[in-house]
Short mmCIF file of C-alpha atoms in Angstrom, two decimals:
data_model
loop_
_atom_site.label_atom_id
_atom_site.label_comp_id
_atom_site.label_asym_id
_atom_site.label_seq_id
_atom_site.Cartn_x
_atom_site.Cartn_y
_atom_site.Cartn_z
CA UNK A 29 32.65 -44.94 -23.89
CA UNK A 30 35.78 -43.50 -23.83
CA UNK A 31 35.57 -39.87 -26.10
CA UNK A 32 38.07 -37.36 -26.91
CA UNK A 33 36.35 -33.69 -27.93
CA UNK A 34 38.61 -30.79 -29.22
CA UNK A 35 37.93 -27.37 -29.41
CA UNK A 36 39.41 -23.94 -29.72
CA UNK A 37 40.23 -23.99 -33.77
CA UNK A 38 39.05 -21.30 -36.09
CA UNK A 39 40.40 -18.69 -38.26
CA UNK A 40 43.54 -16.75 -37.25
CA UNK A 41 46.01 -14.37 -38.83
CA UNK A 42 49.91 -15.09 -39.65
CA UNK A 43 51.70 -14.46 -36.21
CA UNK A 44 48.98 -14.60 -34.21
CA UNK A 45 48.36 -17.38 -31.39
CA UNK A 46 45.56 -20.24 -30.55
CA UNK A 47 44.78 -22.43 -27.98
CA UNK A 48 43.50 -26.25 -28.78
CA UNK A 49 42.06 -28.33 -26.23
CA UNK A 50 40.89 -31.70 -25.79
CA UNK A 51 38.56 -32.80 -23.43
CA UNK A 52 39.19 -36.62 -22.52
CA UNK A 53 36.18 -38.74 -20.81
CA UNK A 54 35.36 -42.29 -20.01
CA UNK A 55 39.53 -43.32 -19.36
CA UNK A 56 41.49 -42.44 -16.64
CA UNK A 57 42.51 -39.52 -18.86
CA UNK A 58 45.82 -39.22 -16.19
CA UNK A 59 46.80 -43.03 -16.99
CA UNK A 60 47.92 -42.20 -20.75
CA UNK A 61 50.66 -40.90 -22.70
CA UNK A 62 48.91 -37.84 -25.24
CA UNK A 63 49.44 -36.81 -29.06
CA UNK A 64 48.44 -33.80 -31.06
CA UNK A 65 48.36 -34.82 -34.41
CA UNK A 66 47.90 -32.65 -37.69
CA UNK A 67 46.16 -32.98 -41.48
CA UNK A 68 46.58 -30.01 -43.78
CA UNK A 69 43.75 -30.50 -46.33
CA UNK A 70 43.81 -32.86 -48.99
CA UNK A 71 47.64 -33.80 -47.47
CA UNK A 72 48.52 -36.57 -44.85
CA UNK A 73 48.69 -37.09 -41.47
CA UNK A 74 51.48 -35.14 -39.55
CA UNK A 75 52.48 -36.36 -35.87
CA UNK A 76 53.10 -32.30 -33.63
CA UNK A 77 53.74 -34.03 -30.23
CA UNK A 78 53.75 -36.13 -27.42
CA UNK A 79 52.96 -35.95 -23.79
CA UNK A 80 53.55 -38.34 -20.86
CA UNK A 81 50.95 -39.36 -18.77
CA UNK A 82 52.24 -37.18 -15.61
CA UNK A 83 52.79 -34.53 -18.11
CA UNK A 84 56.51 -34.10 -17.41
CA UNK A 85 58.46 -35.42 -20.47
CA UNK A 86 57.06 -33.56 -24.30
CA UNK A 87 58.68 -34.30 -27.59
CA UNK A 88 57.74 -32.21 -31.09
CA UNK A 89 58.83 -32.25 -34.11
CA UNK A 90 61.15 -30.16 -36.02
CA UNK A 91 58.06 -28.19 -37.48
CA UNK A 92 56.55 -26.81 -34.47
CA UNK A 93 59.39 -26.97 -31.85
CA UNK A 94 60.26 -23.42 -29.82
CA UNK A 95 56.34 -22.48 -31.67
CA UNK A 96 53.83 -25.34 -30.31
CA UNK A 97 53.69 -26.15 -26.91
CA UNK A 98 51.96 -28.95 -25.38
CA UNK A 99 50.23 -29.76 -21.75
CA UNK A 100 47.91 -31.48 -19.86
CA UNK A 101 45.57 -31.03 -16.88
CA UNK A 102 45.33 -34.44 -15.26
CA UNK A 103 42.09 -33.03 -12.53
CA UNK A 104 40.23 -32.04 -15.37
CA UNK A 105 40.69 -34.58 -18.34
CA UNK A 106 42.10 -32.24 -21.21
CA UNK A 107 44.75 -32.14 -23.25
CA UNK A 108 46.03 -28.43 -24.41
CA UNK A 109 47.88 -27.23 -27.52
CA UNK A 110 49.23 -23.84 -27.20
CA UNK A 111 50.30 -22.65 -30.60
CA UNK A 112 51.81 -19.25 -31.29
CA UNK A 113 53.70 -17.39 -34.48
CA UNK A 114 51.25 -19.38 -36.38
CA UNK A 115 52.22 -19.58 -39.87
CA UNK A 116 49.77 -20.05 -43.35
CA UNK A 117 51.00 -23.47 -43.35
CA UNK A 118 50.00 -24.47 -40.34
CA UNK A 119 46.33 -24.24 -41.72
CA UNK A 120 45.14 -27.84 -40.61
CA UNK A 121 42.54 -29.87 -38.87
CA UNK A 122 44.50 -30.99 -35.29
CA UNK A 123 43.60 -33.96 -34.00
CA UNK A 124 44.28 -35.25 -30.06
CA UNK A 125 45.04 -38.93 -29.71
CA UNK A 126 45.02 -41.27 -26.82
CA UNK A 127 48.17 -43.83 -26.90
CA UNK A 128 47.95 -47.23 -25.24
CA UNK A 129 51.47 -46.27 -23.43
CA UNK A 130 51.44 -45.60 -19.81
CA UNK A 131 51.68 -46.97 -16.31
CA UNK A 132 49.81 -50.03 -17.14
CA UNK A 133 51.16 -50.76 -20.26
CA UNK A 134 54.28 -50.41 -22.83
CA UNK A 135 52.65 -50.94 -25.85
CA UNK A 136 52.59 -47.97 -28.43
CA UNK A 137 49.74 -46.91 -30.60
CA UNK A 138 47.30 -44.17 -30.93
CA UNK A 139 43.91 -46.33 -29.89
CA UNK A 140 41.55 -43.30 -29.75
CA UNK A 141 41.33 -40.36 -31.38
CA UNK A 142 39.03 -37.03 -31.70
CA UNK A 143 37.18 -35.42 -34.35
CA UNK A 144 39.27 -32.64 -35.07
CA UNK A 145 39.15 -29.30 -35.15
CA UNK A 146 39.81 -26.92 -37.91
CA UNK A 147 42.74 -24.21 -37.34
CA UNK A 148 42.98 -21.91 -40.81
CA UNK A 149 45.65 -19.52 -40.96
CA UNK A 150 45.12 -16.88 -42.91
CA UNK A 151 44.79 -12.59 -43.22
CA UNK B 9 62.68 -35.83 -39.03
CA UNK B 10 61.87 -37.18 -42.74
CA UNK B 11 58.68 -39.10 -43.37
CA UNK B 12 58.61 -42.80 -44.13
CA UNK B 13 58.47 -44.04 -47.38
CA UNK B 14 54.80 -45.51 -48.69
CA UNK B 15 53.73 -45.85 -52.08
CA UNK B 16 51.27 -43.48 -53.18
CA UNK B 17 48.71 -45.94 -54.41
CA UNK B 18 47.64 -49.57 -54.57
CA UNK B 19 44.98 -51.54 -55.82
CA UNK B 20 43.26 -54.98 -55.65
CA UNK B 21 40.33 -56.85 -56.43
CA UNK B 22 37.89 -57.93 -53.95
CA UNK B 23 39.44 -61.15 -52.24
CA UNK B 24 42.99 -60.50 -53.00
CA UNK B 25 45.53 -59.74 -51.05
CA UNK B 26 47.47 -56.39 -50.92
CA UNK B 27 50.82 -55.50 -48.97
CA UNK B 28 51.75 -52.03 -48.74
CA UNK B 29 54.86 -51.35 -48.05
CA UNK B 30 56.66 -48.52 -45.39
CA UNK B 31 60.53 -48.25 -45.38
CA UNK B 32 62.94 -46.21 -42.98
CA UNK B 33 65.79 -46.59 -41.64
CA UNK B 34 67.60 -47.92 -38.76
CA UNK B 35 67.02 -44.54 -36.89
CA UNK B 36 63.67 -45.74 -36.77
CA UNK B 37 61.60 -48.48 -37.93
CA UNK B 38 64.92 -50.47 -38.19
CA UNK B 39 65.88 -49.35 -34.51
CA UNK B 40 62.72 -50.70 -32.35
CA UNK B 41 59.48 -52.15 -32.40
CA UNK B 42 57.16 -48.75 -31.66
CA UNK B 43 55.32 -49.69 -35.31
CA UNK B 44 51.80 -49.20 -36.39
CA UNK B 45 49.30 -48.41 -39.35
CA UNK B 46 46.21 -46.21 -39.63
CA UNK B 47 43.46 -46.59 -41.56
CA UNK B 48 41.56 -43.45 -42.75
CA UNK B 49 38.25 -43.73 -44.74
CA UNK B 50 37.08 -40.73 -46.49
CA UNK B 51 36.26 -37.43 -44.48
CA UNK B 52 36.66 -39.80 -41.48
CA UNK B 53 39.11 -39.93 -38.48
CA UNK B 54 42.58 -42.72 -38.55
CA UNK B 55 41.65 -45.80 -36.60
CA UNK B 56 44.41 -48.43 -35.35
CA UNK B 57 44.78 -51.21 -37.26
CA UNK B 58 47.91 -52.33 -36.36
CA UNK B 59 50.36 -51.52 -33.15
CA UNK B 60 53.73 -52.66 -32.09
CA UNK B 61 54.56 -53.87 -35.60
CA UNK B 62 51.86 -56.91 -35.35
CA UNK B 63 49.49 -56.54 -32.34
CA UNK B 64 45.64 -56.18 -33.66
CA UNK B 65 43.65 -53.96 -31.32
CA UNK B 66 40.36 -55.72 -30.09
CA UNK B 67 37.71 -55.26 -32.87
CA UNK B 68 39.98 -55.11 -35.78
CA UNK B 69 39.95 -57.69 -38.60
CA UNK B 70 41.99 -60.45 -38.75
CA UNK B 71 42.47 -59.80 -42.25
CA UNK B 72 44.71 -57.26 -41.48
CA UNK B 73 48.27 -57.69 -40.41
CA UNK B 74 52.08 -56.13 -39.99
CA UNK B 75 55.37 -57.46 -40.43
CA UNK B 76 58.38 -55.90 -40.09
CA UNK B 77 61.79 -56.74 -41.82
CA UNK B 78 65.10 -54.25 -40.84
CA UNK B 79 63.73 -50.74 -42.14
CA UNK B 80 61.25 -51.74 -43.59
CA UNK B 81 57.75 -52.63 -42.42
CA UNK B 82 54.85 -54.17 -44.12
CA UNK B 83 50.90 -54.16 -43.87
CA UNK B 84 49.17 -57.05 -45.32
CA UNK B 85 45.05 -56.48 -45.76
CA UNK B 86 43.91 -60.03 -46.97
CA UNK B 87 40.65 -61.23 -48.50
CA UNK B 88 40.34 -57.37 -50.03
CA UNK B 89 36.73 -56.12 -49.28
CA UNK B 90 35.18 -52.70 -51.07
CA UNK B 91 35.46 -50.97 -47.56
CA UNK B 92 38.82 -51.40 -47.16
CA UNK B 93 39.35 -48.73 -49.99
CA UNK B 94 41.04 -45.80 -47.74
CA UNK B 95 44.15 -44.37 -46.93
CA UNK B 96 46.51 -46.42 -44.81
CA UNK B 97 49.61 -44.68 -43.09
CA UNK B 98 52.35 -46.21 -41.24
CA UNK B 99 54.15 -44.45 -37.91
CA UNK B 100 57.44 -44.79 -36.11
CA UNK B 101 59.22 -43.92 -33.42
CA UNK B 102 62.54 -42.14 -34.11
CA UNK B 103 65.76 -42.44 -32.15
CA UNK B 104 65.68 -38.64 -32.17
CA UNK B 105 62.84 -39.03 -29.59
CA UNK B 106 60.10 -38.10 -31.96
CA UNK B 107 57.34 -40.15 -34.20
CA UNK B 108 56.92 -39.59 -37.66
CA UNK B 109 54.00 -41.02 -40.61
CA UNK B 110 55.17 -42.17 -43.80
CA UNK B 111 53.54 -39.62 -46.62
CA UNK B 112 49.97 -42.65 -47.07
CA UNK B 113 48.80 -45.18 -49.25
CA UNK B 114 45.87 -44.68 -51.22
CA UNK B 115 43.89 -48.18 -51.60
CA UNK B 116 41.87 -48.49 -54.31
CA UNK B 117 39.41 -51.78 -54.53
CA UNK B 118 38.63 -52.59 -57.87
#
């Protein structure tokens, strides 16, 4: 079945950097446009960014542009988030998603998604 | 880019019907089609409810549905059941080139 796994969260200090990933299997991982997606506890769901199936067009929102930057290796399934001048409030769980957009179709919507993984900003 | 606009809460009894409501502006949810809802269950991961405004990915309920009118776009859950208590959150496409949620919706079943 088609699974996405992240890893790479855990506790950081203010300023430092981190490196999510997201290992994608049972999809042809290279077929799909990609999302990072963030929850801050007890808040609500936060979209970071996007990423195109090729891996050559990346959109982010105001709130981690210039900081957060996102890629993709299509040889060996997985998704990265590089994140760096990490800030308190960027304490979160982070969440990769799997979009129905891509060569085969031009429907939108985030179909699959990971567990999470916990990224806690603090000294 | 500033979130869409849910209420906080809604409630309903079993077998009712509940809309909640998510409203933008023609920047985005008034500008295209690129629509959808998440459901998200305590302590569990979103799942797709609802995509491209309307379209119902394979295994969802038909007693879900969207609807979209100018900025504003709706989810409908009908025939209310005690596991559809969660939150729900709508998300847009922007004509900034970005996607943004709308703040959630906590259901409450009665």
């Amino acid at each position: 079945q088609v699974q996405l796994v992240e890893s790479g969260g855990g506790v950081v200090q203010p300023g430092r950097s981190l490196r999510l990933s997201c290992a994608a299997s049972g999809l042809r991982f290279s077929n799909y446009v990609m999302h990072w997606v963030r929850q801050a506890p007890g808040k609500g769901l936060e979209w970071l960014t996007m990423i195109s199936y090729e891996g050559n067009d990346k959109l982010y929102a105001e709130s981690v542009e210039g900081r957060f930057s996102v890629s993709r290796d299509n040889y060996k399934n997985t998704l990265f988030l590089q994140m760096n001048s990490l800030r308190p409030e960027d304490t979160a769980v982070y969440y990769c998603a799997k979009d129905y957009y891509g060569p085969g179709s031009h429907d939108t919507g985030m179909d699959v998604w990971g567990q999470g993984t916990m990224v806690t900003v603090s000294s | 880019q500033s979130a869409l606009t849910q209420p906080a809460s809604v409630s309903g009894s079993p077998g009712q019907s509940i809309t909640i409501s998510c409203t933008g502006s023609t920047y985005d949810i008034g500008g295209h089609d690129h629509v959808s809802w998440y459901q998200q269950s305590a302590g569990k991961v979103p799942k797709l409810i609802i995509y491209d405004v309307a379209k119902r990915p394979s295994g969802v309920s038909d007693r879900f549905s969207g609807s979209k009118s100018g900025n504003m776009a709706s989810l409908t859950i009908s025939g209310l059941q005690a596991d559809d208590e969660a939150d729900y959150y709508c998300h847009s496409f922007t004509s900034s080139t970005t996607w943004v949620f709308g703040g959630g919706t906590k259901l409450t079943v009665l």
